[in-house]
JSON list of C-alpha atoms and ligand atoms in Angstrom, two decimals:
[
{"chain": "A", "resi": 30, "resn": "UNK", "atom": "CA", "xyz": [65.41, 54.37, 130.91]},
{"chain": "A", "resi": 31, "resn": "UNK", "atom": "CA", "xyz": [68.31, 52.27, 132.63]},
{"chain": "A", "resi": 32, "resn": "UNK", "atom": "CA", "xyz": [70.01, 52.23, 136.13]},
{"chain": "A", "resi": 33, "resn": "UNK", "atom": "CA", "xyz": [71.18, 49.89, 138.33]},
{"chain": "A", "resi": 34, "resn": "UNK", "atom": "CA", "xyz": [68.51, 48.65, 140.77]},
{"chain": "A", "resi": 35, "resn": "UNK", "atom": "CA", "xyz": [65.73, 50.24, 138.44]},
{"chain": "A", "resi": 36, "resn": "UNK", "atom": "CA", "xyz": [63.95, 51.77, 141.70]},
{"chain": "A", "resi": 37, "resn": "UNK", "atom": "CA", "xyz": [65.76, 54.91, 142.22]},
{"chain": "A", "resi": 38, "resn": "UNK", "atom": "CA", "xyz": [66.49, 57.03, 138.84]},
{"chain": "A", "resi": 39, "resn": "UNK", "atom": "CA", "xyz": [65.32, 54.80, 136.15]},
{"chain": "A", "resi": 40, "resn": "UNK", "atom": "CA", "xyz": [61.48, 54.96, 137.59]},
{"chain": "A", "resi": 41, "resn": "UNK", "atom": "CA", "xyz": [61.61, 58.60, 138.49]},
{"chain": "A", "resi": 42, "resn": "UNK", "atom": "CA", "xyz": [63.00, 59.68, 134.14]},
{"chain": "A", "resi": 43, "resn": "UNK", "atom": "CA", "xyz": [59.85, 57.07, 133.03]},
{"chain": "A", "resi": 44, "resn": "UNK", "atom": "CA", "xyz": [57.94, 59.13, 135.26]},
{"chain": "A", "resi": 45, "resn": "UNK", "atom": "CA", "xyz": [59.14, 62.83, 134.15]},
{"chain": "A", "resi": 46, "resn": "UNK", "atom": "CA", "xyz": [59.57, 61.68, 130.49]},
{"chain": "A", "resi": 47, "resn": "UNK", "atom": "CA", "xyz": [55.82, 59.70, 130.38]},
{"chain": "A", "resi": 48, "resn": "UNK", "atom": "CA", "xyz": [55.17, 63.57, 131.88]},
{"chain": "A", "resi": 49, "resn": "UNK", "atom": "CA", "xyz": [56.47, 65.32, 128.75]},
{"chain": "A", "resi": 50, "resn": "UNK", "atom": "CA", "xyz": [55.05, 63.25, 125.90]},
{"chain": "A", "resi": 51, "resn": "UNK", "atom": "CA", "xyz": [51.64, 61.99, 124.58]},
{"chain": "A", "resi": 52, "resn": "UNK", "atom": "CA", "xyz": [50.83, 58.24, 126.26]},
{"chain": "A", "resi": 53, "resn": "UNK", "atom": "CA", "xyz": [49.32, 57.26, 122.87]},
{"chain": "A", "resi": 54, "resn": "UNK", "atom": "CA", "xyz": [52.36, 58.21, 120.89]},
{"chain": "A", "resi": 55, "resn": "UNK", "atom": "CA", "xyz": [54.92, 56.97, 123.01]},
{"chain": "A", "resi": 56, "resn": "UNK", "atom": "CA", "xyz": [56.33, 53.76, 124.63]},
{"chain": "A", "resi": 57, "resn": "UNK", "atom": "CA", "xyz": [58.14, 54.83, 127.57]},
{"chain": "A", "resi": 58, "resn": "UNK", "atom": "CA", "xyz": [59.44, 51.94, 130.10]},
{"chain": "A", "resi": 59, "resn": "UNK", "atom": "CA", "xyz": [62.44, 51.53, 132.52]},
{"chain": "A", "resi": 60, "resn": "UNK", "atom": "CA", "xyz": [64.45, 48.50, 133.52]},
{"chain": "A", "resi": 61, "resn": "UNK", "atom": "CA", "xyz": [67.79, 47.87, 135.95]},
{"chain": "A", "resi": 62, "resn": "UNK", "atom": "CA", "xyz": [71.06, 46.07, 135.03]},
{"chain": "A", "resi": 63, "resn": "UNK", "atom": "CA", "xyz": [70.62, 44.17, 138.25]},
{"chain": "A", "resi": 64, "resn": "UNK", "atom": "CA", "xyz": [68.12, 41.71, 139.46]},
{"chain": "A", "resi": 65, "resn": "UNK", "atom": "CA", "xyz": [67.90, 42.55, 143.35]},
{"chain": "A", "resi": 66, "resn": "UNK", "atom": "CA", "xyz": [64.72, 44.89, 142.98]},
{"chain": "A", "resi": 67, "resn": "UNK", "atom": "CA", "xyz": [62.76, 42.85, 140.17]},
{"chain": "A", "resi": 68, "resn": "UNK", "atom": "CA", "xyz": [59.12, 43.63, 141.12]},
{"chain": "A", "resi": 69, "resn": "UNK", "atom": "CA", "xyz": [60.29, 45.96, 143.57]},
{"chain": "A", "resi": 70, "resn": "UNK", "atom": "CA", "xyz": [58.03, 49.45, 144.03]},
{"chain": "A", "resi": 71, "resn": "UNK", "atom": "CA", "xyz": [60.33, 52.42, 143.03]},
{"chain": "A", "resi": 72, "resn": "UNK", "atom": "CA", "xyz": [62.14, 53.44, 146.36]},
{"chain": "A", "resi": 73, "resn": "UNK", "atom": "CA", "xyz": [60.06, 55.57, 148.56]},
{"chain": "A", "resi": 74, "resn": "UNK", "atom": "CA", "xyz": [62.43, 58.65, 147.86]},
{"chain": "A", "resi": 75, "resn": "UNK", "atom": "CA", "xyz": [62.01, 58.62, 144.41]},
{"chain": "A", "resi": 76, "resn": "UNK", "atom": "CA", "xyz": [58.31, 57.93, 144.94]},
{"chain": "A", "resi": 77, "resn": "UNK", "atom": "CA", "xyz": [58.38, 61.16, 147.22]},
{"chain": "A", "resi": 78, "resn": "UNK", "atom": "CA", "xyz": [60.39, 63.49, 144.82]},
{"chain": "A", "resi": 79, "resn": "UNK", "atom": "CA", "xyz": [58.15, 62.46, 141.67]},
{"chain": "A", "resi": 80, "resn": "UNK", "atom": "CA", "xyz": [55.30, 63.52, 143.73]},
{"chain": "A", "resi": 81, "resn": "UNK", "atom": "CA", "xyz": [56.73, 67.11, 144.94]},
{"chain": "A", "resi": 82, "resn": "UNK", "atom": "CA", "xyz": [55.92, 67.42, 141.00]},
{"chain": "A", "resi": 83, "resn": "UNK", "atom": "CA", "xyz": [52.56, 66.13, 140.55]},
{"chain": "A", "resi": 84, "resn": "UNK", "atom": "CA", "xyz": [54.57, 62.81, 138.91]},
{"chain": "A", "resi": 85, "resn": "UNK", "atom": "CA", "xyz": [52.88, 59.35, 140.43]},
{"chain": "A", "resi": 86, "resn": "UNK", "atom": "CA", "xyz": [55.49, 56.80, 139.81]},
{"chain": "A", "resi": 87, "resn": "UNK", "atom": "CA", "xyz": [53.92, 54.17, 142.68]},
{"chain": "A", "resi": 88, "resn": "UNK", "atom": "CA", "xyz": [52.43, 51.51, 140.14]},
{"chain": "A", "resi": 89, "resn": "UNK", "atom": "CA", "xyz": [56.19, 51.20, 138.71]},
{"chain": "A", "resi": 90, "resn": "UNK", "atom": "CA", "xyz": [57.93, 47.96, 139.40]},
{"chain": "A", "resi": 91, "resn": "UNK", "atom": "CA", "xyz": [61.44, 47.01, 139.52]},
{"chain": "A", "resi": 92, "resn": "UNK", "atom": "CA", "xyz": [62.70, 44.44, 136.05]},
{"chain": "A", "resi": 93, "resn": "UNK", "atom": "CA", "xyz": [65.73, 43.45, 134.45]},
{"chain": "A", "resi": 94, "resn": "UNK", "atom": "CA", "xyz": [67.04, 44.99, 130.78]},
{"chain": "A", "resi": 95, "resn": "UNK", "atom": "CA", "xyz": [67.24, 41.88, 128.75]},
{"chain": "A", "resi": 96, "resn": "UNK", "atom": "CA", "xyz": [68.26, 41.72, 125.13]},
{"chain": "A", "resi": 97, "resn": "UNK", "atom": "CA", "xyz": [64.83, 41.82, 123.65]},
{"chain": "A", "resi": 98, "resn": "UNK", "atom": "CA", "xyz": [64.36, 45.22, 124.71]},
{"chain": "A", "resi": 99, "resn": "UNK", "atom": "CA", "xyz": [66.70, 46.11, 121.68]},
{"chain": "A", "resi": 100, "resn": "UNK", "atom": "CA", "xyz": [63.68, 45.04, 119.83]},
{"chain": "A", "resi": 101, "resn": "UNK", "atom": "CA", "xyz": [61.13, 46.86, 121.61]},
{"chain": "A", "resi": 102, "resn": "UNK", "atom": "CA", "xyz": [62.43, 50.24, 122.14]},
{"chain": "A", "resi": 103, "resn": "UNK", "atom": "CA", "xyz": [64.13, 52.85, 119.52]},
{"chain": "A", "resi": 104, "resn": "UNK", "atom": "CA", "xyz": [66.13, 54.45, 121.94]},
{"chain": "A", "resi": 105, "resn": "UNK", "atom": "CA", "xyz": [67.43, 53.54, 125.68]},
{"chain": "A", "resi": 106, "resn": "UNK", "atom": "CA", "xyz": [69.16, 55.93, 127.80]},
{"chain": "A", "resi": 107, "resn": "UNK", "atom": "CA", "xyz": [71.68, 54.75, 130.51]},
{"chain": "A", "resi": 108, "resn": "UNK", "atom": "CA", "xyz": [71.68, 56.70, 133.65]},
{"chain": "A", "resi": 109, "resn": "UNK", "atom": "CA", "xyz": [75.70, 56.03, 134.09]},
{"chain": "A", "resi": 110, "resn": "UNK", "atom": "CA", "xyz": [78.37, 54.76, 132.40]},
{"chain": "A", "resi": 111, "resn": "UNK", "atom": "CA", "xyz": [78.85, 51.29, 134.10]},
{"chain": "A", "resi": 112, "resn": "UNK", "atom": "CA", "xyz": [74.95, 50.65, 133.05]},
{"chain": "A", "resi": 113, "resn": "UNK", "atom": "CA", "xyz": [75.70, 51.37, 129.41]},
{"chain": "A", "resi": 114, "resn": "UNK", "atom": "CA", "xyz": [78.70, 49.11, 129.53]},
{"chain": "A", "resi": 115, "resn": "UNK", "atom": "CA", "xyz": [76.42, 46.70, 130.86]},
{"chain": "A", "resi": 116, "resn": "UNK", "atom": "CA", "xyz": [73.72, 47.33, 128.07]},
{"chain": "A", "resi": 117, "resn": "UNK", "atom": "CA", "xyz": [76.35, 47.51, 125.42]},
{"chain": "A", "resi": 118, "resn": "UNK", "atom": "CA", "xyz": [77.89, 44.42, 126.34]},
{"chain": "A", "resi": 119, "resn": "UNK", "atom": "CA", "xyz": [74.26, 42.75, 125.78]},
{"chain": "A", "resi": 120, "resn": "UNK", "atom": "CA", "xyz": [74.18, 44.75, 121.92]},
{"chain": "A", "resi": 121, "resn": "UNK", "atom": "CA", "xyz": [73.35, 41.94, 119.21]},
{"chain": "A", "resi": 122, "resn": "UNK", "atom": "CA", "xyz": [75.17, 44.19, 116.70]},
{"chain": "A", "resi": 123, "resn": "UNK", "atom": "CA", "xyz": [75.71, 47.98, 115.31]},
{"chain": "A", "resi": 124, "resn": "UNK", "atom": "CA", "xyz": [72.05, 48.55, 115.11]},
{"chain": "A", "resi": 125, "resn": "UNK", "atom": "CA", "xyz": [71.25, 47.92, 119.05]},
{"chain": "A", "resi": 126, "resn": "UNK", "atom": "CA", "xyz": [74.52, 50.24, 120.28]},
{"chain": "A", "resi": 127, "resn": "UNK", "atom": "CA", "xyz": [73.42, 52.66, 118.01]},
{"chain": "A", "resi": 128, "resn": "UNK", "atom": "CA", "xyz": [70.23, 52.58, 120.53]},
{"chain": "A", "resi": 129, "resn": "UNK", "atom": "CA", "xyz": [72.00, 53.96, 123.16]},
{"chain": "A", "resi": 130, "resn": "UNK", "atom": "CA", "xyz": [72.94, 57.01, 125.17]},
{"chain": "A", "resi": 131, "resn": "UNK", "atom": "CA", "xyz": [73.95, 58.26, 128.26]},
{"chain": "A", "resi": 132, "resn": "UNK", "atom": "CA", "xyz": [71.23, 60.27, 129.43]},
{"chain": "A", "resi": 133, "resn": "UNK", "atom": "CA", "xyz": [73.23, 63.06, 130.58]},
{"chain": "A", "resi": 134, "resn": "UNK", "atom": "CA", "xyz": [74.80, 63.62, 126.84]},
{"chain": "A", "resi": 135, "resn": "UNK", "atom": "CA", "xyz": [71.45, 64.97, 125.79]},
{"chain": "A", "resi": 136, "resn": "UNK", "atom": "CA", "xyz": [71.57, 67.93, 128.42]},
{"chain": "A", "resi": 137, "resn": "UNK", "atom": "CA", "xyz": [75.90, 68.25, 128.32]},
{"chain": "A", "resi": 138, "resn": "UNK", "atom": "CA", "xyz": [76.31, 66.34, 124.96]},
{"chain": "A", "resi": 139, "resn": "UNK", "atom": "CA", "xyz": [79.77, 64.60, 124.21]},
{"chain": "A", "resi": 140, "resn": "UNK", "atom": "CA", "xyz": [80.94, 65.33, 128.32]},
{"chain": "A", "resi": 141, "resn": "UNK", "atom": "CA", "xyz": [79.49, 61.47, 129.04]},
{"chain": "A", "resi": 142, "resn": "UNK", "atom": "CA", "xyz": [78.30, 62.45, 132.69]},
{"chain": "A", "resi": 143, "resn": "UNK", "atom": "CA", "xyz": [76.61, 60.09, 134.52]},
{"chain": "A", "resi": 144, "resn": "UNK", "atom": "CA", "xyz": [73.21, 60.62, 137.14]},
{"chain": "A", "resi": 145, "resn": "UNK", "atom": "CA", "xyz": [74.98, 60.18, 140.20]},
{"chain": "A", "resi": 146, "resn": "UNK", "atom": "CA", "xyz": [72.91, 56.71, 142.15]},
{"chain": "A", "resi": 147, "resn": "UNK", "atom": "CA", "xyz": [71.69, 58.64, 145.24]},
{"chain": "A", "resi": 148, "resn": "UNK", "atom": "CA", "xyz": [70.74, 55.26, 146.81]},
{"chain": "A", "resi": 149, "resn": "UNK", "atom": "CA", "xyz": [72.89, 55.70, 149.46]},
{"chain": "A", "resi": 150, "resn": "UNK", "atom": "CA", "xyz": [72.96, 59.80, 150.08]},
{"chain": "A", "resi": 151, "resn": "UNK", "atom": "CA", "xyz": [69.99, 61.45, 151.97]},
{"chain": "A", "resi": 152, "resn": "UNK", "atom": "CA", "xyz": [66.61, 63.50, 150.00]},
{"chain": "A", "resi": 153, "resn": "UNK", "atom": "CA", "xyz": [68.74, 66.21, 148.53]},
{"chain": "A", "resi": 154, "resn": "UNK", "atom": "CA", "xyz": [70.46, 63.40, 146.50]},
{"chain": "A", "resi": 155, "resn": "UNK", "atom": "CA", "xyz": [67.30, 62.58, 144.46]},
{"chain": "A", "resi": 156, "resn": "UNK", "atom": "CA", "xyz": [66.18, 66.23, 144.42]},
{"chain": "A", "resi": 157, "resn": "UNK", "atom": "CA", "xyz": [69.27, 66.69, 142.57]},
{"chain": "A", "resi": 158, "resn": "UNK", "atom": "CA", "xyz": [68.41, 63.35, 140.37]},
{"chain": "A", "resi": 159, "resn": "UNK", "atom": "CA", "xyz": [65.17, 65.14, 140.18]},
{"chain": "A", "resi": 160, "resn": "UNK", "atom": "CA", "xyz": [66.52, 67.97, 138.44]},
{"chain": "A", "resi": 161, "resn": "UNK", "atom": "CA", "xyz": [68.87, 66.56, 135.77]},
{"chain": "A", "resi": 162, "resn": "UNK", "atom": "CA", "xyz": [66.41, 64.35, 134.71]},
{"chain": "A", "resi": 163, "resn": "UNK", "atom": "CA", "xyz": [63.59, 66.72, 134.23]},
{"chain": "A", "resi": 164, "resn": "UNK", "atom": "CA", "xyz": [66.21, 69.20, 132.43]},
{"chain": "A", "resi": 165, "resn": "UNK", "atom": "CA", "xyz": [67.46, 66.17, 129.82]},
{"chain": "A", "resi": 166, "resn": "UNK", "atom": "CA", "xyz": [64.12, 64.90, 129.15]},
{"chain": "A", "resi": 167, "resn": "UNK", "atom": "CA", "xyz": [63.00, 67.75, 128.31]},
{"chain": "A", "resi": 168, "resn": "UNK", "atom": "CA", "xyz": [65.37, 67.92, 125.71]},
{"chain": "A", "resi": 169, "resn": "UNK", "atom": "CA", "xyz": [64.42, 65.03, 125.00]},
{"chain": "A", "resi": 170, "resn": "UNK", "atom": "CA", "xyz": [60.43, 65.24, 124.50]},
{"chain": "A", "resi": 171, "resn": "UNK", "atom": "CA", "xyz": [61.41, 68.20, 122.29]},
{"chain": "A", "resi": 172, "resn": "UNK", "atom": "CA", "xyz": [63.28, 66.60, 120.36]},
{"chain": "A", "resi": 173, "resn": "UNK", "atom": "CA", "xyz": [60.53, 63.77, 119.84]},
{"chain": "A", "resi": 174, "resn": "UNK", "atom": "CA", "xyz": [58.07, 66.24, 119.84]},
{"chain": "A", "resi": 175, "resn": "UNK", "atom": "CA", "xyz": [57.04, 67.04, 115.83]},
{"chain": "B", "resi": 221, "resn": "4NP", "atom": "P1", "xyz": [69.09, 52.89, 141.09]},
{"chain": "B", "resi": 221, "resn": "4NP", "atom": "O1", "xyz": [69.67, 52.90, 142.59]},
{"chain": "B", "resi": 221, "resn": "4NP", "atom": "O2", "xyz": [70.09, 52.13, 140.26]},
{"chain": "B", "resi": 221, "resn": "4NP", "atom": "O3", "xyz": [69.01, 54.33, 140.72]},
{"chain": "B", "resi": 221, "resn": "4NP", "atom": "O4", "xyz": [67.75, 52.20, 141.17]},
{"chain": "B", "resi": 221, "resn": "4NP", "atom": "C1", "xyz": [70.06, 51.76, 143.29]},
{"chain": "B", "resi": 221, "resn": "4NP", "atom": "C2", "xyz": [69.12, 51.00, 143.90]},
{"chain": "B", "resi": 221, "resn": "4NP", "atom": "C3", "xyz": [69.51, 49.89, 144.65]},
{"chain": "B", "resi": 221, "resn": "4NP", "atom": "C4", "xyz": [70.84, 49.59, 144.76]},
{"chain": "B", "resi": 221, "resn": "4NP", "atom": "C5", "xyz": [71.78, 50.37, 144.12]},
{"chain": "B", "resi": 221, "resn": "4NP", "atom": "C6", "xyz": [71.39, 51.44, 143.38]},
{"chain": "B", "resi": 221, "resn": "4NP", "atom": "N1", "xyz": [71.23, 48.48, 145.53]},
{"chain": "B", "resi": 221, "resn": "4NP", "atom": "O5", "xyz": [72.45, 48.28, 145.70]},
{"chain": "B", "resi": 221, "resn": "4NP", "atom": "O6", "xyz": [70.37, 47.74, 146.04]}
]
């Protein structure tokens, strides 16, 4: 899971997503494009909103995306479109882009929507997060699911 500062919506969808799937099955991480928040706790909104759904998300902490993560992950879902240009642009070759998605595609596939960053907006901002993420990982986790 990919966003910006990687301590607003990337934290909270590896919190709902770790939610919907098996620990022992599943390698579920998050990471920003930028470095301002590396080691950061997830933002106390997010931290707030997870918890309104029995989701702790406190031991999370801020990193970068770097290229090797194409090697450690099978799939990596951008929260908006200027983070998957961003992730894209780091792609090694057809394999890695074929990694990933804009999260948003797996709820509304093909419209290329992005999770608006709610950084800067008030609670109901990551409420709303809240809810798109929760309704595309679920598709998600069932699609994973066997
Ligand atoms: P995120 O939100 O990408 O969802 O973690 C942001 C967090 C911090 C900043 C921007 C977006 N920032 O400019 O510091």
């Amino acid at each position: 899971m990919v966003c910006l500062g990687n301590i607003c919506r990337s934290p909270l969808a590896e919190g709902i997503l770790r939610a919907k799937l098996p620990e022992k099955d599943f390698f579920i991480d998050s990471a920003g494009t930028a470095t301002y928040h590396i080691g950061s706790d997830p933002d106390s909104r997010s931290i707030a909103v997870a918890n309104k759904y029995n989701i702790d998300i406190t031991h999370l902490r801020g990193r970068q995306f770097i290229q090797q993560d194409f090697d450690e992950f099978d799939l990596i879902y951008a929260m908006d479109s200027s983070n998957l240009r961003h992730i894209l642009n780091l792609a090694r070759n057809k394999e890695d882009e074929a990694k990933v998605k804009l999260i948003l595609n797996e709820l509304t596939p093909n419209e290329d929507l992005s999770v608006p960053d709610p950084y800067y907006g008030g609670d109901q901002g990551f409420e709303n997060v809240y809810q798109m993420l929760d309704a595309s990982c679920e598709v998600i986790a069932n699609k994973l699911l066997p």
